[in-house]
Structure formats: structure tokens, C-alpha cells
Amino acid sequence: MSAPHATPNAIRFADRLSQVETSAIRELFKLLGQPGIISLAGGFPDAALFDVEGIRAASERALSTDPAAALQYGATEGYQPLREQLAALMAGKGVQGLAPEQLIVTTGSQQALDLIGKTLISPGDKVIVEGPTFLATIQCFRLYGAQLITAPIDADGVDVQRLEALIAEHRPKFVYLVPSFGNPSGALLSLERRRRVLELALRTQTPIVEDDPYGDLYFGAAPPPSLLALSAEVAGSRDWLLHCGSLSKVLSPGLRIGWLVAPPELLAKAVMCKQFSDAHTSTFAQATAAQYLQGGRLAAALARVRVVYAERAQALGAALRSELGAAIDFVQPQGGLFIWARLTGAGGACADGQALAQRAVQQGVAFVPGRPFYACDPDLATLRLSFATVDAERIREGVARLARALKAGWEAGRK
Amino acid sequence: MSAPHATPNAIRFADRLSQVETSAIRELFKLLGQPGIISLAGGFPDAALFDVEGIRAASERALSTDPAAALQYGATEGYQPLREQLAALMAGKGVQGLAPEQLIVTTGSQQALDLIGKTLISPGDKVIVEGPTFLATIQCFRLYGAQLITAPIDADGVDVQRLEALIAEHRPKFVYLVPSFGNPSGALLSLERRRRVLELALRTQTPIVEDDPYGDLYFGAAPPPSLLALSAEVAGSRDWLLHCGSLSKVLSPGLRIGWLVAPPELLAKAVMCKQFSDAHTSTFAQATAAQYLQGGRLAAALARVRVVYAERAQALGAALRSELGAAIDFVQPQGGLFIWARLTGAGGACADGQALAQRAVQQGVAFVPGRPFYACDPDLATLRLSFATVDAERIREGVARLARALKAGWEAGRK
């Protein structure tokens, strides 16, 4: 071929792809295949805790009760019996007056985020997220051209005073928050701050997206009510509230069942976008989830899961304190799957999360450095450690290896 | 509230939403709830033909063989055993040398279209589609800002000479074709034209998207090989080919299992986009589909389905000819779910598809007027009639009602 344009692979891609890069986490995950490695890097629930028998029976009922509904095309809004079950689930968590028609089923809550991006973000629009926040949210919104602004957080969640100042300065399209046990921060937005966030949304007419996949995974007392539940106390605030729910962390990620609650006009536009994204979420998975929820096994399954994660969180926190001492700083989480920690550099120890992550893999333990969880201004000393899929004994061994990696880092630093 | 901005529902939506409108089909579908109506309007396969027992057994095996894989998070690219089964399925249809890694699993082929749009279309980019083409493709690509150009078709598929001229004139980002039994046209791209399309893609360096959900639903002889299969004969053409497959029409739409074959660089970018769209397709549905395909029941299930659809297509064609005679013109389809017809206006009869659709509902029969299937320059005399979900006797009754609607329209026109 001598034609000047005959180079293959000259496909021209969309401009939006230049907004994102391949995840640093993905590169790290490739190393995890090494035999014997203890992974505190995952973001997964523990598959050993899934209620397989309950899901099997639910699937069986879905196919025997109404096979056509479970296998045929379905409404883009979602399978009506599942919408009813999800509305009832939300009612049980204090959300008053939520009709099934006020939520749509999404293909995991990741799709709810995607539909929010598609529905609301024009290229160049500003969106405020927490720093740090969920990695896939950052990339998802950037693909729609969002310019992300980060609001700082502490163990009580987002700093509402700073958030208010950022809203005034940037007039964002919306604000994205994970109020309960966020990934990676594990932070829990206090009741008082929740009320202030709702008032702020109403006063500044700023939509708030509440992403709540972890709220049910608490270890002691239940967290404060969700923003959606609390919105009943702040008249008019629900007009500015979007809420993303998920069965991934409490039942099974593989079903890919999430949902989105939003004001009617926004929900209608999200449905239109979903129609052209995937037509509808698997009716087979939806009918199975509906049968499962109707069967009433979720509460008991959740109670079992909470006990296990609480024990593992405790084991990880204790091991970090005893093995790493002053070299690491963190707040013991009250729920979720993660400990978010910061290397202090005390005694000249390594204070670079990325450098430590590489050395840790050499010692046979993995975690995720904090950097990719920041949309901007990363704190390079941070790290995310998951306790969800490793038993207490292996957690202790993993942290011992981490201490060796930190020591190796320290000694390498002295040379 | 006296603040000037206190009007609720002042959420500002993304500019891209102004590109699309609520589907005309949706409005029509709201009328279909009327009791006794015979619907030739659907785009669905017949749920009565689903292999429920086969799917139930496959689901059971998926949960007993490897429950963690079926219920846990999975790779964005797809569940590896399903990718292997799909590659084998394609090999059985003459696609040579397709490794499982050269395809990704999507949430229905609708998501493959969405990922193609997200990966390739920048606002203002031109894309060529057939006129008429799949409605959800039009809206999907428009949401990414595409400017759509239509290439004319006849019963042998797209007019390649006109397509070549349009490519030269518009330099489109890509061309979207449904070569076999397209929705709504039912047209079948001839072997000779398929070869010319591949040569054209290579010569003009224009990516071609082949959407092939219906190719297996043939009534007599199998259609010519897919563009993907034929690409082996036109060296280098596979570098310019994207192929969307689906289990929706041959197994079950409710599983939401589609796939995308594309050149490596494009596939990698589509995976990145999918990661932030829905993370991955339901592993529960994927593992079930993998078990089903491995079980080897698809060929027999397809053979049964083909016989039924062939009989119904025959019944619909014969009834249209005998009841509507010269007032309607169509080519009897050789596969798929649809007859695409044109009102001739012979004898002064109604020649407006939209007007006839409304009168038809009054007579107790529904179909979809052709207008929304055109991205531009609609032929208002066209209509789409589905024979998939109605038995032969009801088809004949439906067409008798359609004849009465046409007569009513004719008489109304004479008044």
C-alpha cells in the first residue's frame, strides 16, 4: 500500500478521552497476581459472605413465577416489583413518602453516576467533589467534560463551611458527596453537618448528589439518617437532592443493581439517557433481586456481614497502631470497607504512599496509595487499606509485612 | 420564600439533551394498553419461545460451579468463560482467528453502541447511518453530539455507490450499518455489496460499525457472512471494522448480553469508558449465558424460533398482499422480526404512515410509522410491522383491521 493515508490504526477518537487516564489502580492490580501476596488493595466485599443460597432460591422463584418478565425486555425505569421493594427498603431506613416511581433501577450505582453526568454536565461545567473521593466518580464526570473542584474533609465528613465558600466561588452544576463511610475516606458526615448540607443546597439552589453504597455497613450504632431521609426535616430540600443506592456491598456486586432517586424532571431525563445507554438493567438480575428482597433475608445477611467486617476493621486498626506506631495516622472507621491513613514520616520513615506501595508489594502486601482518589491537590502521604476480604490473622501478617516495607523504605531513604 | 432564585426545579441540564426528543414510539406505546388491541408495533422477540428451562439450568450451574465469580465484581472486559464462548460462537459463523480478548461483553448491544459513541464522537462529528435505521442508534449517537447523514437503502441493503459519495463528501467519523434484516428495514445486504463495503472502508480509512442482532434469525438459507467474517478476504479491512453482537434476539433480551469486537486500541478505550459507565455487565447474567452456550442448546433453540418467525412473516406478507393489495408495497423479508412497507396511495388511499397509525389504533391494531427511523429526510409513507409476537391467526385479523383503517382513512380523505 503506497497511499499516504494507509497507516492502520488511524482511527480518530473523541476529544473527551483526553480528559482521563488509565487508572493507577489498574496498573497496581496487575501485580496482585503474585502468589502469596496479601491484598489490602481491593474495593470488593468478601464473596465468602454472599448469601448464595438465598440468591439461588430467589433466582429460581423469579424464573418460575414469571419467566417472561425475567427474560424479556423491560421498562427502562426498572422492573416494577423491584422498584417497590427498593422503595420499601428506603422507607425502612427512614426515607418518608418515597413512591416506587420516584426511583429508577440502574446497572449498579456506577450507572447512576454515569446518568447524572450525562444528564447534567456540559463540557467545562464545574462539579464539587470531596478530596479524596471515589476514583470512578472522578473519571466518570471528567469524561463528560467536568472541571472538578475538591472540598476538604475530616473524620466528620465534608467541611461545610469550606463547601459553602466553594459553592459561592464556583457556582458548580452540583456537589457530589459520599456521606457514610466513603471510599476511600471511611469518613462519616455528622448529623449536624448533614442538616447544614441540606440547608446549603436549598439556600444556594445547588443539587447535591448523595452516593450511599456503604451506609448499611456500620459496626456499632447506625449512622445518622441519609440526606434523603433527613430532607423531610428541611422543607424544599428534596428538590435539590439526588440519591444513589446500591445492592453491591450488601447483597452482591455481580447482580449490578443500583438505583437513583431524583426530582421528577431530572429522573425523566435520566431515563431517556438510560434508554440509549443500555435500554434497561438486566430483568433477570432485577427479578432475582426483587424476589430476594421480598423474601426478607437481607436484614439477617447484613447482620452477619457487619460482625465480620467490624472484627476485621478492629484487627487492621490494632495491627497498624502496634506495628507502625507513630509512622501512621488514621481515624478508626465506624463502618464501610476501608481504613484511610496518612504516613507521618515520623522518625524519618517513608511518607510517600506511592513509594511505599511499591516496596510493600515486594514484601508481599498490597494497598492503594491515596493519590488517584484526589481530583486535584493530592496528599501524597495517604493510603487506602481494605480489611474486607482478609481474615484477622492474615491482616496481622499483612501489616507486619507493611512494617517491613516501611522500614526498608526508611533504610533506603537513609542511604 | 422571597428570594428571587427560590423557584424549585431550576436544575440546569446538560446541553447535549437538547439534541434528542422523547421517542414518538414511546407515545404510541402508551396507547397499546387498550384491551383487545393486536400489536404489530413491538420490537421484541416472542417470550413464549424463550428456552426458560435451559436458562434456569444454566443459572443453576453458574451458581453451583463458581458462585463467587457469578456474584462478585468482575473484569470490565467481561467474564472470561463467556468471552471464550462468544468467540467460539463467532467462529461457528465463519469469523476466523477471533481471540476471546478481541471482544468485550457489553450490557446488551445497546451499550456497545453507547461505548462507540462515547469513544469516537466529538460534538459536531459526522456519522453516516442508513435511512431508515435503528431508532435508538440515532438518539444514542445524537446524545454525543453527532451530526447524522443518511445513506439510502433498498432490499439489498445500503447503496454502496451513494455511500462512497457521502463518505467522500462528509468524511464521517464512522459509518453505522445493520447488514442483515435490519430494524426497521428487514433488508439484507448482498454478498457483493458486503465486499464492496469492506474495500470502501479500507480505501477511505473509514471505520464501519456492523450491528448484527438479527443475522441468526433467517427463514430459508443463511445470510451471507457478516462483514467481520468476510474481512478475512479483504486484507487490512478488519482494522476498520467494529462488530456488535447480541444474545437478545436469539436467547433472551432480559440477560442484557451483547458484545463488541473492535481493533485493539479502540477496544481498550471502550473498556475504559465502560469502567465508568457500569463497571461491568452483570456477572450473574454473564455466567448464566456462558453456561447456556457451553451446554450447546442454542442451535436447537434457534432452529425452533426460526420456524415460528418464518411462518408468521409468511402470514403477515400474505395478508398484507390480499387485504391491502396495491395500497401497500414491500419486499418479503428473508429473516428478522419486521416487514418494512410503504403506503402507495393507490386508489387515493391514505399514504401517511403517522395518520394511518392513529386510525389503526382506533380499529384495534397497532404498528409503528416509519418517520422516527429516519435521522433526516423521512419517507412519511413508510411503516414498520412486526410479526414476531403474534400468531398467524391474529396477524390475519390484525391486517383485516388495518385494511379497515386504511379504508376509513381513504373515506375521510374523500370527505
Short mmCIF file of N, CA, C and O in Angstrom, two decimals, chain A residues 152-242:
data_model
loop_
_atom_site.label_atom_id
_atom_site.label_comp_id
_atom_site.label_asym_id
_atom_site.label_seq_id
_atom_site.Cartn_x
_atom_site.Cartn_y
_atom_site.Cartn_z
N PRO A 152 -12.48 19.96 51.10
CA PRO A 152 -11.74 19.15 52.09
C PRO A 152 -12.68 18.42 53.04
O PRO A 152 -13.80 18.87 53.28
N ILE A 153 -12.21 17.31 53.56
CA ILE A 153 -12.98 16.53 54.54
C ILE A 153 -12.13 16.24 55.76
O ILE A 153 -10.90 16.34 55.73
N ASP A 154 -12.80 15.89 56.85
CA ASP A 154 -12.13 15.33 58.02
C ASP A 154 -12.93 14.08 58.43
O ASP A 154 -13.77 13.61 57.66
N ALA A 155 -12.69 13.57 59.65
CA ALA A 155 -13.37 12.33 60.04
C ALA A 155 -14.89 12.51 60.14
O ALA A 155 -15.65 11.54 60.08
N ASP A 156 -15.36 13.76 60.26
CA ASP A 156 -16.80 14.03 60.31
C ASP A 156 -17.36 14.38 58.93
O ASP A 156 -18.44 14.97 58.82
N GLY A 157 -16.61 14.04 57.89
CA GLY A 157 -17.11 14.28 56.54
C GLY A 157 -16.70 15.65 56.01
O GLY A 157 -15.74 16.26 56.49
N VAL A 158 -17.43 16.11 55.02
CA VAL A 158 -17.03 17.33 54.31
C VAL A 158 -17.10 18.54 55.25
O VAL A 158 -17.98 18.63 56.10
N ASP A 159 -16.16 19.45 55.07
CA ASP A 159 -16.12 20.71 55.81
C ASP A 159 -17.16 21.64 55.18
O ASP A 159 -16.95 22.20 54.11
N VAL A 160 -18.30 21.82 55.88
CA VAL A 160 -19.43 22.50 55.25
C VAL A 160 -19.15 23.99 55.04
O VAL A 160 -19.61 24.58 54.06
N GLN A 161 -18.38 24.57 55.93
CA GLN A 161 -18.06 25.99 55.77
C GLN A 161 -17.22 26.21 54.50
O GLN A 161 -17.51 27.11 53.70
N ARG A 162 -16.24 25.34 54.31
CA ARG A 162 -15.43 25.43 53.08
C ARG A 162 -16.27 25.12 51.86
O ARG A 162 -16.11 25.72 50.80
N LEU A 163 -17.18 24.16 52.01
CA LEU A 163 -18.06 23.81 50.88
C LEU A 163 -18.89 25.02 50.47
O LEU A 163 -19.04 25.32 49.28
N GLU A 164 -19.42 25.72 51.46
CA GLU A 164 -20.24 26.89 51.16
C GLU A 164 -19.43 27.95 50.40
O GLU A 164 -19.90 28.54 49.42
N ALA A 165 -18.20 28.16 50.85
CA ALA A 165 -17.35 29.15 50.19
C ALA A 165 -17.04 28.72 48.75
O ALA A 165 -17.06 29.54 47.82
N LEU A 166 -16.81 27.41 48.56
CA LEU A 166 -16.51 26.90 47.20
C LEU A 166 -17.73 27.03 46.28
O LEU A 166 -17.60 27.33 45.09
N ILE A 167 -18.92 26.77 46.84
CA ILE A 167 -20.15 26.93 46.04
C ILE A 167 -20.30 28.38 45.61
O ILE A 167 -20.60 28.68 44.45
N ALA A 168 -20.08 29.29 46.55
CA ALA A 168 -20.21 30.72 46.23
C ALA A 168 -19.19 31.12 45.17
O ALA A 168 -19.50 31.88 44.25
N GLU A 169 -17.98 30.56 45.28
CA GLU A 169 -16.93 30.95 44.34
C GLU A 169 -17.13 30.35 42.95
O GLU A 169 -16.94 31.03 41.95
N HIS A 170 -17.55 29.07 42.91
CA HIS A 170 -17.53 28.36 41.63
C HIS A 170 -18.90 28.15 40.99
O HIS A 170 -18.98 27.75 39.83
N ARG A 171 -19.99 28.36 41.73
CA ARG A 171 -21.33 28.09 41.20
C ARG A 171 -21.36 26.75 40.46
O ARG A 171 -21.61 26.70 39.24
N PRO A 172 -21.09 25.63 41.16
CA PRO A 172 -20.98 24.33 40.47
C PRO A 172 -22.33 23.84 39.96
O PRO A 172 -23.37 24.26 40.46
N LYS A 173 -22.28 22.96 39.00
CA LYS A 173 -23.51 22.34 38.49
C LYS A 173 -24.14 21.52 39.59
O LYS A 173 -25.34 21.46 39.74
N PHE A 174 -23.30 20.81 40.36
CA PHE A 174 -23.78 20.07 41.52
C PHE A 174 -22.60 19.70 42.42
O PHE A 174 -21.44 19.93 42.05
N VAL A 175 -22.94 19.16 43.59
CA VAL A 175 -21.94 18.71 44.56
C VAL A 175 -22.14 17.21 44.75
O VAL A 175 -23.28 16.75 44.88
N TYR A 176 -21.03 16.45 44.76
CA TYR A 176 -21.09 15.00 44.94
C TYR A 176 -20.50 14.63 46.28
O TYR A 176 -19.33 14.96 46.56
N LEU A 177 -21.27 13.95 47.12
CA LEU A 177 -20.82 13.56 48.46
C LEU A 177 -21.08 12.08 48.72
O LEU A 177 -22.08 11.54 48.24
N VAL A 178 -20.20 11.44 49.46
CA VAL A 178 -20.45 10.10 50.00
C VAL A 178 -20.49 10.26 51.51
O VAL A 178 -19.46 10.17 52.17
N PRO A 179 -21.69 10.52 52.07
CA PRO A 179 -21.74 10.93 53.48
C PRO A 179 -21.37 9.82 54.48
O PRO A 179 -20.93 10.13 55.57
N SER A 180 -21.56 8.56 54.11
CA SER A 180 -21.36 7.49 55.09
C SER A 180 -20.27 6.50 54.66
O SER A 180 -20.46 5.76 53.69
N PHE A 181 -19.15 6.52 55.39
CA PHE A 181 -18.08 5.53 55.20
C PHE A 181 -17.56 5.52 53.76
O PHE A 181 -17.39 4.47 53.14
N GLY A 182 -17.30 6.71 53.25
CA GLY A 182 -16.91 6.85 51.85
C GLY A 182 -15.68 6.06 51.47
O GLY A 182 -14.84 5.74 52.31
N ASN A 183 -15.59 5.74 50.20
CA ASN A 183 -14.42 5.12 49.59
C ASN A 183 -13.61 6.24 48.96
O ASN A 183 -14.10 6.86 48.03
N PRO A 184 -12.44 6.57 49.43
CA PRO A 184 -11.58 5.82 50.34
C PRO A 184 -11.63 6.28 51.80
O PRO A 184 -11.04 5.63 52.64
N SER A 185 -12.28 7.38 52.10
CA SER A 185 -12.01 8.07 53.37
C SER A 185 -12.56 7.35 54.59
O SER A 185 -12.07 7.54 55.70
N GLY A 186 -13.64 6.56 54.44
CA GLY A 186 -14.28 5.94 55.59
C GLY A 186 -14.96 6.94 56.51
O GLY A 186 -15.50 6.57 57.55
N ALA A 187 -14.95 8.22 56.12
CA ALA A 187 -15.47 9.28 57.00
C ALA A 187 -17.00 9.18 57.11
O ALA A 187 -17.67 8.64 56.24
N LEU A 188 -17.50 9.73 58.21
CA LEU A 188 -18.94 9.70 58.47
C LEU A 188 -19.41 11.13 58.72
O LEU A 188 -19.05 11.75 59.72
N LEU A 189 -20.20 11.63 57.80
CA LEU A 189 -20.71 13.00 57.91
C LEU A 189 -21.63 13.08 59.13
O LEU A 189 -22.57 12.29 59.26
N SER A 190 -21.36 14.03 60.02
CA SER A 190 -22.13 14.11 61.26
C SER A 190 -23.55 14.59 60.97
O SER A 190 -23.83 15.19 59.93
N LEU A 191 -24.46 14.31 61.92
CA LEU A 191 -25.85 14.70 61.77
C LEU A 191 -25.98 16.21 61.60
O LEU A 191 -26.72 16.69 60.73
N GLU A 192 -25.22 16.93 62.37
CA GLU A 192 -25.31 18.39 62.31
C GLU A 192 -24.86 18.88 60.93
O GLU A 192 -25.50 19.74 60.32
N ARG A 193 -23.79 18.33 60.41
CA ARG A 193 -23.32 18.72 59.07
C ARG A 193 -24.32 18.31 58.00
O ARG A 193 -24.48 18.99 57.00
N ARG A 194 -24.96 17.16 58.20
CA ARG A 194 -25.97 16.73 57.20
C ARG A 194 -27.06 17.78 57.08
O ARG A 194 -27.48 18.15 55.98
N ARG A 195 -27.55 18.26 58.23
CA ARG A 195 -28.59 19.29 58.19
C ARG A 195 -28.09 20.54 57.48
O ARG A 195 -28.80 21.12 56.67
N ARG A 196 -26.85 20.91 57.78
CA ARG A 196 -26.30 22.12 57.16
C ARG A 196 -26.13 21.95 55.65
O ARG A 196 -26.31 22.90 54.87
N VAL A 197 -25.77 20.74 55.22
CA VAL A 197 -25.63 20.48 53.77
C VAL A 197 -26.98 20.67 53.07
O VAL A 197 -27.08 21.29 52.01
N LEU A 198 -28.05 20.15 53.69
CA LEU A 198 -29.38 20.28 53.08
C LEU A 198 -29.80 21.75 53.01
O LEU A 198 -30.35 22.21 52.00
N GLU A 199 -29.55 22.48 54.08
CA GLU A 199 -29.90 23.90 54.08
C GLU A 199 -29.09 24.66 53.03
O GLU A 199 -29.61 25.54 52.34
N LEU A 200 -27.85 24.28 52.91
CA LEU A 200 -26.96 24.92 51.93
C LEU A 200 -27.45 24.65 50.50
O LEU A 200 -27.47 25.56 49.65
N ALA A 201 -27.86 23.40 50.25
CA ALA A 201 -28.37 23.05 48.91
C ALA A 201 -29.57 23.91 48.56
O ALA A 201 -29.68 24.48 47.46
N LEU A 202 -30.48 24.03 49.53
CA LEU A 202 -31.71 24.80 49.31
C LEU A 202 -31.39 26.28 49.13
O LEU A 202 -31.88 26.93 48.21
N ARG A 203 -30.55 26.80 50.02
CA ARG A 203 -30.27 28.24 50.00
C ARG A 203 -29.52 28.65 48.73
O ARG A 203 -29.80 29.69 48.14
N THR A 204 -28.59 27.79 48.29
CA THR A 204 -27.78 28.16 47.12
C THR A 204 -28.31 27.53 45.83
O THR A 204 -27.71 27.70 44.78
N GLN A 205 -29.44 26.79 45.96
CA GLN A 205 -30.03 26.13 44.78
C GLN A 205 -29.01 25.28 44.05
O GLN A 205 -28.88 25.35 42.82
N THR A 206 -28.29 24.50 44.84
CA THR A 206 -27.26 23.62 44.27
C THR A 206 -27.65 22.17 44.45
O THR A 206 -27.81 21.71 45.59
N PRO A 207 -27.82 21.41 43.37
CA PRO A 207 -28.12 19.99 43.53
C PRO A 207 -27.00 19.26 44.27
O PRO A 207 -25.82 19.52 44.03
N ILE A 208 -27.39 18.39 45.20
CA ILE A 208 -26.44 17.56 45.93
C ILE A 208 -26.67 16.11 45.51
O ILE A 208 -27.80 15.62 45.55
N VAL A 209 -25.60 15.43 45.12
CA VAL A 209 -25.67 14.00 44.85
C VAL A 209 -25.18 13.27 46.08
O VAL A 209 -24.03 13.45 46.49
N GLU A 210 -26.05 12.47 46.68
CA GLU A 210 -25.66 11.63 47.82
C GLU A 210 -25.45 10.20 47.33
O GLU A 210 -26.40 9.54 46.90
N ASP A 211 -24.20 9.75 47.38
CA ASP A 211 -23.89 8.38 46.97
C ASP A 211 -23.77 7.55 48.26
O ASP A 211 -22.98 7.89 49.14
N ASP A 212 -24.57 6.50 48.37
CA ASP A 212 -24.67 5.80 49.66
C ASP A 212 -24.57 4.29 49.53
O ASP A 212 -25.47 3.55 49.92
N PRO A 213 -23.45 3.78 49.00
CA PRO A 213 -23.34 2.32 48.90
C PRO A 213 -22.96 1.63 50.21
O PRO A 213 -23.14 0.43 50.33
N TYR A 214 -22.40 2.40 51.16
CA TYR A 214 -21.82 1.77 52.36
C TYR A 214 -22.60 1.99 53.64
O TYR A 214 -22.22 1.46 54.69
N GLY A 215 -23.66 2.82 53.60
CA GLY A 215 -24.35 3.23 54.82
C GLY A 215 -24.84 2.08 55.70
O GLY A 215 -24.94 2.23 56.91
N ASP A 216 -25.14 0.94 55.08
CA ASP A 216 -25.63 -0.20 55.86
C ASP A 216 -24.51 -1.01 56.52
O ASP A 216 -24.79 -1.91 57.31
N LEU A 217 -23.28 -0.71 56.17
CA LEU A 217 -22.15 -1.50 56.70
C LEU A 217 -21.56 -0.83 57.93
O LEU A 217 -20.37 -0.53 57.98
N TYR A 218 -22.39 -0.58 58.95
CA TYR A 218 -21.89 0.05 60.17
C TYR A 218 -21.53 -1.03 61.19
O TYR A 218 -22.05 -2.14 61.15
N PHE A 219 -20.60 -0.68 62.13
CA PHE A 219 -20.10 -1.68 63.08
C PHE A 219 -20.77 -1.56 64.45
O PHE A 219 -20.94 -2.54 65.14
N GLY A 220 -21.09 -0.36 64.85
CA GLY A 220 -21.73 -0.18 66.16
C GLY A 220 -23.14 0.36 65.94
O GLY A 220 -24.02 -0.36 65.48
N ALA A 221 -23.34 1.62 66.26
CA ALA A 221 -24.63 2.25 66.03
C ALA A 221 -24.79 2.57 64.55
O ALA A 221 -23.79 2.74 63.83
N ALA A 222 -26.03 2.62 64.08
CA ALA A 222 -26.29 3.00 62.69
C ALA A 222 -25.86 4.46 62.50
O ALA A 222 -25.89 5.25 63.44
N PRO A 223 -25.44 4.80 61.28
CA PRO A 223 -25.05 6.19 61.03
C PRO A 223 -26.27 7.12 61.09
O PRO A 223 -27.40 6.63 61.12
N PRO A 224 -26.07 8.43 61.12
CA PRO A 224 -27.22 9.34 61.05
C PRO A 224 -28.03 9.05 59.78
O PRO A 224 -27.53 8.44 58.84
N PRO A 225 -29.29 9.48 59.76
CA PRO A 225 -30.11 9.24 58.56
C PRO A 225 -29.44 9.82 57.32
O PRO A 225 -28.70 10.80 57.41
N SER A 226 -29.73 9.20 56.17
CA SER A 226 -29.19 9.71 54.91
C SER A 226 -29.72 11.13 54.65
O SER A 226 -30.74 11.54 55.23
N LEU A 227 -29.05 11.86 53.79
CA LEU A 227 -29.55 13.18 53.40
C LEU A 227 -30.98 13.05 52.87
O LEU A 227 -31.84 13.89 53.14
N LEU A 228 -31.23 11.96 52.13
CA LEU A 228 -32.58 11.77 51.58
C LEU A 228 -33.61 11.62 52.69
O LEU A 228 -34.70 12.21 52.63
N ALA A 229 -33.28 10.84 53.72
CA ALA A 229 -34.20 10.68 54.84
C ALA A 229 -34.38 12.00 55.58
O ALA A 229 -35.50 12.40 55.92
N LEU A 230 -33.27 12.71 55.79
CA LEU A 230 -33.32 13.98 56.54
C LEU A 230 -34.03 15.09 55.78
O LEU A 230 -34.46 16.08 56.37
N SER A 231 -34.13 14.92 54.46
CA SER A 231 -34.69 16.02 53.65
C SER A 231 -36.12 16.35 54.08
O SER A 231 -36.60 17.45 53.86
N ALA A 232 -36.80 15.38 54.73
CA ALA A 232 -38.16 15.66 55.23
C ALA A 232 -38.14 16.76 56.28
O ALA A 232 -39.15 17.46 56.47
N GLU A 233 -36.99 16.93 56.95
CA GLU A 233 -36.92 17.95 58.01
C GLU A 233 -36.58 19.33 57.46
O GLU A 233 -36.70 20.33 58.18
N VAL A 234 -36.10 19.38 56.22
CA VAL A 234 -35.71 20.68 55.64
C VAL A 234 -36.58 20.89 54.40
O VAL A 234 -36.25 20.45 53.29
N ALA A 235 -37.72 21.54 54.61
CA ALA A 235 -38.73 21.65 53.56
C ALA A 235 -38.14 22.22 52.27
O ALA A 235 -37.45 23.24 52.29
N GLY A 236 -38.41 21.54 51.17
CA GLY A 236 -37.94 22.01 49.87
C GLY A 236 -36.58 21.45 49.48
O GLY A 236 -36.19 21.53 48.31
N SER A 237 -35.86 20.85 50.44
CA SER A 237 -34.50 20.40 50.11
C SER A 237 -34.49 19.19 49.18
O SER A 237 -33.53 18.99 48.44
N ARG A 238 -35.60 18.41 49.19
CA ARG A 238 -35.59 17.23 48.31
C ARG A 238 -35.59 17.61 46.83
O ARG A 238 -35.18 16.83 45.98
N ASP A 239 -36.04 18.82 46.53
CA ASP A 239 -35.99 19.30 45.14
C ASP A 239 -34.57 19.44 44.63
O ASP A 239 -34.34 19.60 43.43
N TRP A 240 -33.60 19.43 45.55
CA TRP A 240 -32.20 19.63 45.16
C TRP A 240 -31.36 18.40 45.45
O TRP A 240 -30.13 18.46 45.43
N LEU A 241 -32.03 17.27 45.70
CA LEU A 241 -31.31 16.09 46.16
C LEU A 241 -31.40 14.93 45.16
O LEU A 241 -32.49 14.58 44.70
N LEU A 242 -30.24 14.35 44.86
CA LEU A 242 -30.17 13.10 44.11
C LEU A 242 -29.54 12.08 45.04
O LEU A 242 -28.62 12.41 45.79
#
